[in-house]
PDB file of C-alpha atoms in Angstrom:
ATOM      1  CA  MET A   1     -33.793 -50.782  35.764  1.00  0.00           C
ATOM      2  CA  ILE A   2     -36.806 -50.600  38.113  1.00  0.00           C
ATOM      3  CA  ASN A   3     -39.841 -52.787  37.377  1.00  0.00           C
ATOM      4  CA  LYS A   4     -42.880 -51.003  38.800  1.00  0.00           C
ATOM      5  CA  ASN A   5     -44.683 -54.299  39.354  1.00  0.00           C
ATOM      6  CA  TYR A   6     -41.982 -55.407  41.879  1.00  0.00           C
ATOM      7  CA  SER A   7     -43.266 -56.005  45.374  1.00  0.00           C
ATOM      8  CA  LEU A   8     -41.076 -54.750  48.195  1.00  0.00           C
ATOM      9  CA  SER A   9     -40.015 -58.303  48.981  1.00  0.00           C
ATOM     10  CA  LYS A  10     -39.066 -59.080  45.486  1.00  0.00           C
ATOM     11  CA  TRP A  11     -37.032 -55.819  45.176  1.00  0.00           C
ATOM     12  CA  LEU A  12     -35.243 -56.439  48.456  1.00  0.00           C
ATOM     13  CA  LYS A  13     -34.399 -59.985  47.319  1.00  0.00           C
ATOM     14  CA  ASN A  14     -33.143 -58.645  43.923  1.00  0.00           C
ATOM     15  CA  LEU A  15     -30.863 -56.109  45.825  1.00  0.00           C
ATOM     16  CA  GLU A  16     -29.438 -58.903  48.044  1.00  0.00           C
ATOM     17  CA  ASN A  17     -28.771 -61.037  45.007  1.00  0.00           C
ATOM     18  CA  ILE A  18     -27.007 -58.138  42.942  1.00  0.00           C
ATOM     19  CA  ASN A  19     -23.355 -58.613  42.333  1.00  0.00           C
ATOM     20  CA  LYS A  20     -21.564 -56.794  45.075  1.00  0.00           C
ATOM     21  CA  LYS A  21     -19.186 -55.236  42.521  1.00  0.00           C
ATOM     22  CA  THR A  22     -22.034 -53.760  40.498  1.00  0.00           C
ATOM     23  CA  ILE A  23     -22.138 -49.976  40.852  1.00  0.00           C
ATOM     24  CA  PHE A  24     -24.836 -47.819  39.355  1.00  0.00           C
ATOM     25  CA  ASN A  25     -23.428 -45.175  37.149  1.00  0.00           C
ATOM     26  CA  LEU A  26     -24.474 -41.595  37.378  1.00  0.00           C
ATOM     27  CA  ILE A  27     -26.759 -41.760  34.441  1.00  0.00           C
ATOM     28  CA  GLU A  28     -28.708 -44.660  35.898  1.00  0.00           C
ATOM     29  CA  LEU A  29     -28.878 -42.882  39.261  1.00  0.00           C
ATOM     30  CA  LYS A  30     -30.243 -39.770  37.721  1.00  0.00           C
ATOM     31  CA  SER A  31     -32.852 -41.769  35.786  1.00  0.00           C
ATOM     32  CA  LEU A  32     -33.937 -43.500  38.964  1.00  0.00           C
ATOM     33  CA  ALA A  33     -34.094 -40.225  40.823  1.00  0.00           C
ATOM     34  CA  LYS A  34     -36.243 -38.707  38.027  1.00  0.00           C
ATOM     35  CA  LYS A  35     -38.684 -41.668  38.067  1.00  0.00           C
ATOM     36  CA  LEU A  36     -38.986 -41.428  41.941  1.00  0.00           C
ATOM     37  CA  ASN A  37     -39.492 -37.579  41.504  1.00  0.00           C
ATOM     38  CA  LEU A  38     -36.445 -36.845  43.757  1.00  0.00           C
ATOM     39  CA  LEU A  39     -34.830 -34.125  41.613  1.00  0.00           C
ATOM     40  CA  ASN A  40     -36.993 -31.242  42.915  1.00  0.00           C
ATOM     41  CA  SER A  41     -36.636 -32.178  46.548  1.00  0.00           C
ATOM     42  CA  LYS A  42     -35.870 -29.316  48.933  1.00  0.00           C
ATOM     43  CA  ALA A  43     -34.469 -31.759  51.480  1.00  0.00           C
ATOM     44  CA  PHE A  44     -30.953 -31.493  52.882  1.00  0.00           C
ATOM     45  CA  ILE A  45     -28.808 -34.489  51.906  1.00  0.00           C
ATOM     46  CA  PHE A  46     -25.765 -35.388  53.748  1.00  0.00           C
ATOM     47  CA  THR A  47     -23.335 -37.909  52.358  1.00  0.00           C
ATOM     48  CA  VAL A  48     -20.849 -39.340  55.082  1.00  0.00           C
ATOM     49  CA  GLY A  49     -17.822 -41.181  53.806  1.00  0.00           C
ATOM     50  CA  GLY A  50     -14.508 -42.207  55.117  1.00  0.00           C
ATOM     51  CA  THR A  51     -12.910 -44.945  57.033  1.00  0.00           C
ATOM     52  CA  ASN A  52     -13.904 -44.357  60.698  1.00  0.00           C
ATOM     53  CA  GLY A  53     -16.772 -42.562  62.518  1.00  0.00           C
ATOM     54  CA  LYS A  54     -19.463 -42.697  59.925  1.00  0.00           C
ATOM     55  CA  GLY A  55     -21.949 -44.424  62.246  1.00  0.00           C
ATOM     56  CA  THR A  56     -21.309 -41.938  65.033  1.00  0.00           C
ATOM     57  CA  THR A  57     -21.431 -38.957  62.709  1.00  0.00           C
ATOM     58  CA  CYS A  58     -24.886 -40.093  61.290  1.00  0.00           C
ATOM     59  CA  ALA A  59     -26.262 -40.747  64.677  1.00  0.00           C
ATOM     60  CA  MET A  60     -25.250 -37.334  65.818  1.00  0.00           C
ATOM     61  CA  LEU A  61     -26.666 -35.556  62.736  1.00  0.00           C
ATOM     62  CA  GLU A  62     -29.812 -37.634  63.071  1.00  0.00           C
ATOM     63  CA  ARG A  63     -30.281 -36.725  66.741  1.00  0.00           C
ATOM     64  CA  LEU A  64     -29.477 -32.992  66.131  1.00  0.00           C
ATOM     65  CA  LEU A  65     -31.878 -32.631  63.287  1.00  0.00           C
ATOM     66  CA  LEU A  66     -34.619 -34.659  65.156  1.00  0.00           C
ATOM     67  CA  ASN A  67     -34.197 -32.403  68.180  1.00  0.00           C
ATOM     68  CA  SER A  68     -34.405 -29.335  65.845  1.00  0.00           C
ATOM     69  CA  GLY A  69     -37.852 -30.415  64.499  1.00  0.00           C
ATOM     70  CA  TYR A  70     -36.802 -31.864  61.175  1.00  0.00           C
ATOM     71  CA  GLN A  71     -38.115 -35.019  59.707  1.00  0.00           C
ATOM     72  CA  VAL A  72     -35.155 -37.380  59.159  1.00  0.00           C
ATOM     73  CA  GLY A  73     -34.410 -40.375  57.020  1.00  0.00           C
ATOM     74  CA  LEU A  74     -31.172 -42.310  57.492  1.00  0.00           C
ATOM     75  CA  TYR A  75     -29.791 -44.843  55.057  1.00  0.00           C
ATOM     76  CA  THR A  76     -26.736 -46.820  56.095  1.00  0.00           C
ATOM     77  CA  SER A  77     -24.831 -49.703  54.340  1.00  0.00           C
ATOM     78  CA  PRO A  78     -24.121 -52.411  54.911  1.00  0.00           C
ATOM     79  CA  HIS A  79     -26.865 -53.986  56.946  1.00  0.00           C
ATOM     80  CA  LEU A  80     -25.854 -56.494  59.738  1.00  0.00           C
ATOM     81  CA  ILE A  81     -28.718 -59.045  59.587  1.00  0.00           C
ATOM     82  CA  ASN A  82     -31.635 -57.827  57.443  1.00  0.00           C
ATOM     83  CA  TYR A  83     -31.856 -55.380  54.576  1.00  0.00           C
ATOM     84  CA  VAL A  84     -34.460 -53.177  56.391  1.00  0.00           C
ATOM     85  CA  GLU A  85     -31.924 -52.251  58.904  1.00  0.00           C
ATOM     86  CA  ARG A  86     -30.366 -49.857  56.323  1.00  0.00           C
ATOM     87  CA  VAL A  87     -33.304 -47.340  56.452  1.00  0.00           C
ATOM     88  CA  ARG A  88     -34.579 -45.522  59.440  1.00  0.00           C
ATOM     89  CA  ILE A  89     -37.182 -42.708  59.427  1.00  0.00           C
ATOM     90  CA  ASN A  90     -37.598 -40.311  62.282  1.00  0.00           C
TER      91      ASN A  90
END
């Protein structure tokens, strides 16, 4: 699980080295969300899945919400070159 003493660079390196077939189970995700105080969030969360059009759909949602005055965080996976490409805020 998460070590609170990790620096961002160590955490990103850990994520890059994780076995690609490793998937967090729901209990681990709930535990992580609880530790990060995310369970009481009033934020809207959209999950976009499927084979085609995810990038376009996310870009359109992001632009629509930003233009409507919302603060927007966008997480995409996989990254192309660097892990920090996965996260965009406003």
